[in-house]
Short mmCIF file of C-alpha atoms in Angstrom, two decimals:
data_model
loop_
_atom_site.label_atom_id
_atom_site.label_comp_id
_atom_site.label_asym_id
_atom_site.label_seq_id
_atom_site.Cartn_x
_atom_site.Cartn_y
_atom_site.Cartn_z
CA MET A 1 117.98 88.16 127.70
CA ARG A 2 116.57 91.56 126.75
CA LEU A 3 118.91 91.72 123.74
CA ILE A 4 117.78 88.27 122.58
CA PHE A 5 114.14 89.37 122.91
CA LEU A 6 114.77 92.54 120.88
CA LEU A 7 116.60 90.58 118.20
CA ALA A 8 113.72 88.10 118.03
CA ILE A 9 111.22 90.94 117.56
CA LEU A 10 113.43 92.47 114.87
CA TYR A 11 113.69 89.11 113.09
CA ILE A 12 109.91 88.64 113.13
CA GLY A 13 109.42 92.11 111.65
CA VAL A 14 112.03 91.72 108.91
CA ASN A 15 110.85 88.20 108.07
CA ALA A 16 107.22 89.35 107.85
CA TYR A 17 108.11 92.06 105.29
CA ALA A 18 110.35 89.63 103.37
CA GLN A 19 107.48 87.16 102.98
CA CYS A 20 104.98 89.89 102.12
CA GLY A 21 106.47 91.66 99.12
CA TYR A 22 103.11 91.82 97.31
CA TYR A 23 102.57 95.01 95.36
CA TYR A 24 99.63 95.90 97.62
CA MET A 25 102.00 95.78 100.62
CA GLN A 26 104.56 98.30 99.28
CA ASN A 27 104.28 101.76 100.82
CA ASN A 28 103.47 104.73 98.53
CA LYS A 29 102.90 102.49 95.49
CA THR A 30 100.21 103.23 92.90
CA ILE A 31 98.81 100.16 91.13
CA THR A 32 96.68 100.50 87.98
CA MET A 33 94.48 97.68 86.70
CA GLY A 34 92.83 97.96 83.28
CA SER A 35 89.41 96.52 82.46
CA PHE A 36 88.81 95.30 78.89
CA ASP A 37 85.68 94.03 77.15
CA LYS A 38 85.64 90.74 75.23
CA SER A 39 86.80 92.51 72.06
CA GLY A 40 89.89 93.78 73.89
CA LYS A 41 88.77 97.43 74.13
CA GLU A 42 89.51 99.16 77.43
CA ASN A 43 86.31 100.12 79.27
CA GLY A 44 87.64 101.33 82.61
CA ARG A 45 90.40 101.28 85.20
CA PHE A 46 90.95 100.73 88.90
CA VAL A 47 93.71 102.71 90.60
CA TYR A 48 94.96 101.58 94.02
CA LYS A 49 97.14 103.85 96.17
CA VAL A 50 98.96 102.34 99.15
CA LEU A 51 98.63 104.98 101.87
CA ASP A 52 100.41 103.24 104.75
CA VAL A 53 102.01 99.89 105.58
CA SER A 54 102.45 98.67 109.15
CA ASN A 55 103.58 95.50 110.91
CA SER A 56 102.10 94.23 114.17
CA GLY A 57 102.78 90.76 115.57
CA GLY A 58 104.03 89.49 112.23
CA VAL A 59 100.89 90.66 110.38
CA VAL A 60 101.63 93.25 107.70
CA THR A 61 98.66 95.56 107.00
CA SER A 62 98.37 98.11 104.22
CA LYS A 63 95.77 100.86 104.01
CA ILE A 64 94.64 101.36 100.44
CA LYS A 65 92.55 103.92 98.58
CA SER A 66 90.89 102.45 95.50
CA GLU A 67 89.22 104.50 92.78
CA ALA A 68 87.25 103.29 89.78
CA PHE A 69 87.27 105.20 86.48
CA ASP A 70 85.05 104.80 83.42
CA LYS A 71 86.34 104.41 79.87
CA LYS A 72 86.59 108.19 79.48
CA GLY A 73 88.79 108.49 82.57
CA LYS A 74 86.07 110.00 84.77
CA SER A 75 86.05 108.92 88.41
CA ILE A 76 83.09 106.71 89.32
CA VAL A 77 83.61 105.94 92.99
CA ALA A 78 86.42 105.92 95.57
CA MET A 79 86.76 103.65 98.60
CA GLN A 80 89.28 102.76 101.29
CA GLY A 81 90.15 99.34 102.62
CA ASN A 82 92.92 97.14 103.99
CA MET A 83 95.07 94.31 102.72
CA GLN A 84 96.90 91.95 105.05
CA CYS A 85 99.72 89.44 104.83
CA LYS A 86 100.85 86.86 107.41
CA ASN A 87 103.51 84.21 106.86
CA GLY A 88 103.39 84.86 103.12
CA VAL A 89 99.59 84.45 102.92
CA LEU A 90 98.01 87.39 101.10
CA MET A 91 94.55 88.37 102.39
CA LEU A 92 93.02 90.38 99.55
CA ASP A 93 90.18 92.83 100.18
CA MET A 94 87.32 91.38 98.13
CA LYS A 95 86.18 94.81 96.94
CA THR A 96 89.05 94.60 94.44
CA LEU A 97 87.14 91.82 92.62
CA VAL A 98 84.39 94.21 91.52
CA THR A 99 85.16 95.54 88.04
CA SER A 100 85.00 99.21 87.06
CA SER A 101 82.14 98.48 84.65
CA GLN A 102 80.14 96.91 87.51
CA MET A 103 80.88 99.90 89.73
CA GLN A 104 79.36 102.23 87.11
CA GLN A 105 75.94 101.14 88.39
CA PHE A 106 76.77 103.00 91.60
CA LYS A 107 78.19 106.14 89.99
CA ASP A 108 78.36 109.15 92.35
CA ALA A 109 77.03 107.00 95.23
CA ASP A 110 78.38 106.61 98.78
CA VAL A 111 79.81 103.13 99.16
CA ASP A 112 80.44 101.36 102.46
CA GLY A 113 82.03 97.96 101.99
CA LYS A 114 82.75 95.82 105.03
CA ILE A 115 86.24 94.33 104.81
CA SER A 116 86.28 90.67 103.90
CA TYR A 117 89.38 88.84 102.75
CA LEU A 118 90.16 86.27 100.08
CA GLU A 119 93.26 84.21 100.91
CA TYR A 120 96.19 83.40 98.62
CA PRO A 121 98.83 81.10 100.18
CA GLY A 122 102.48 81.86 99.57
CA ASP A 123 103.21 78.14 99.08
CA ILE A 124 100.48 77.68 96.47
CA LYS A 125 100.58 74.46 94.42
CA VAL A 126 98.85 73.10 91.32
CA GLY A 127 95.89 70.95 92.38
CA GLN A 128 95.12 72.93 95.54
CA THR A 129 91.61 73.96 96.56
CA LEU A 130 91.64 77.44 98.07
CA PRO A 131 89.29 78.90 100.75
CA ASP A 132 85.98 80.48 99.68
CA GLY A 133 85.16 84.12 100.38
CA LYS A 134 82.12 86.36 100.82
CA PHE A 135 81.49 90.09 101.27
CA ASP A 136 78.69 92.68 101.33
CA MET A 137 78.70 96.31 100.25
CA ASP A 138 76.07 98.93 101.14
CA VAL A 139 75.40 101.74 98.66
CA THR A 140 73.52 105.03 99.14
CA MET A 141 72.51 106.79 95.93
CA GLN A 142 72.40 110.59 95.52
CA LYS A 143 68.61 110.69 96.03
CA GLY A 144 68.83 108.58 99.19
CA MET A 145 67.90 105.28 97.60
CA ARG A 146 69.78 102.40 99.16
CA ALA A 147 71.19 99.32 97.46
CA LYS A 148 73.31 96.34 98.43
CA LEU A 149 75.88 94.32 96.56
CA SER A 150 76.86 90.86 97.80
CA MET A 151 79.53 88.61 96.34
CA GLU A 152 80.35 84.99 97.11
CA VAL A 153 83.44 83.30 95.66
CA THR A 154 83.46 79.50 95.64
CA ASN A 155 85.12 76.48 93.99
CA ARG A 156 88.60 78.05 93.89
CA LYS A 157 90.99 75.58 92.26
CA VAL A 158 94.63 75.94 91.20
CA LEU A 159 94.63 74.54 87.67
CA ASP A 160 98.13 75.09 86.30
CA LYS A 161 101.29 77.18 86.29
CA GLU A 162 102.00 79.16 83.14
CA ARG A 163 103.69 82.25 81.73
CA VAL A 164 101.45 85.32 81.57
CA THR A 165 102.21 88.76 80.13
CA THR A 166 100.52 92.14 80.67
CA LYS A 167 101.62 95.69 79.94
CA ALA A 168 103.37 95.69 83.33
CA GLY A 169 105.60 92.67 82.60
CA SER A 170 105.79 88.87 82.40
CA TRP A 171 105.55 86.31 85.21
CA ASP A 172 105.30 82.60 85.94
CA ALA A 173 101.82 82.60 87.46
CA TYR A 174 99.38 80.10 88.95
CA LYS A 175 96.12 79.81 87.04
CA ILE A 176 93.13 79.76 89.41
CA SER A 177 89.48 79.15 88.50
CA TYR A 178 86.49 80.05 90.66
CA ASN A 179 82.80 80.90 90.55
CA ALA A 180 81.64 84.38 91.56
CA LYS A 181 78.00 84.87 92.50
CA MET A 182 77.03 88.52 92.70
CA VAL A 183 73.64 89.75 93.92
CA ILE A 184 72.62 93.38 93.48
CA THR A 185 69.56 94.36 95.54
CA MET A 186 67.73 97.56 94.58
CA GLY A 187 64.16 96.81 95.61
CA ILE A 188 64.50 93.47 93.86
CA SER A 189 67.47 91.10 93.88
CA ILE A 190 69.35 90.53 90.64
CA PRO A 191 71.74 87.54 90.83
CA VAL A 192 74.66 87.15 88.42
CA ASN A 193 76.87 84.04 88.23
CA VAL A 194 80.27 84.33 86.56
CA ASP A 195 82.98 81.72 86.01
CA MET A 196 86.34 83.42 86.49
CA THR A 197 89.98 82.62 85.82
CA GLU A 198 92.85 84.56 87.34
CA TRP A 199 96.65 84.44 87.35
CA PHE A 200 98.40 84.80 90.70
CA VAL A 201 102.13 85.30 91.27
CA PRO A 202 103.33 84.23 94.77
CA GLY A 203 105.00 87.08 96.62
CA PHE A 204 103.68 89.56 94.06
CA GLY A 205 99.92 89.41 93.51
CA VAL A 206 97.13 88.84 90.96
CA VAL A 207 98.26 90.14 87.56
CA LYS A 208 95.30 89.16 85.38
CA SER A 209 91.71 87.87 85.56
CA SER A 210 89.30 86.81 82.86
CA SER A 211 85.66 85.87 82.25
CA LYS A 212 83.44 85.51 79.20
CA SER A 213 82.66 89.24 79.36
CA GLY A 214 86.27 90.45 79.33
CA THR A 215 89.53 90.71 81.27
CA GLN A 216 91.31 92.77 83.88
CA GLU A 217 95.07 93.03 83.93
CA LEU A 218 97.88 94.85 85.67
CA LEU A 219 98.95 97.91 83.67
CA SER A 220 101.53 99.54 85.92
CA ILE A 221 103.09 99.82 89.39
CA GLU A 222 104.61 103.19 90.18
#
């Protein structure tokens, strides 16, 4: 009986990792996303370093350091967060949705973002409506001034499946549309509404996103 129990635990662990091969869930990986303006010129990068990956009860969790860089390659801000995966469902830390150009508003500030996840099912299908998401981030400027960034993602719909290519490769990806409402509060509240499109590869991750102001795409995984 004990052997059967141990084998069952081993199976759960192996199966969890097999279903969760997303690039954010691979230990010691460095993922680089490029940010481009609407003319196609690069205006910043996000670099994600997977520090540790663990499995508990079939939930795979990765600890990630993310760092935003401006167009000259200078570091803007660094943060740490978690990604999770259970039964093939990727739970993406919503801080990754903030672009490097948006983060430049908080250059040299201390950032404390509460973890909030956006879900991507492993069995995604065209025509699906995906769960909404919301997160808040507190910012303390160098002179002690405090600010807050809030983001709400709604109306997530799987529109199509198509071939997409970035500098990191080519994939058959699901095209997802959603609305992102971002509110930056610095004494007064400044709301920004953006219609987004992204391309998600099951078992791998988001490889590209686009809005009227520009695109972000996967440049490399090392």
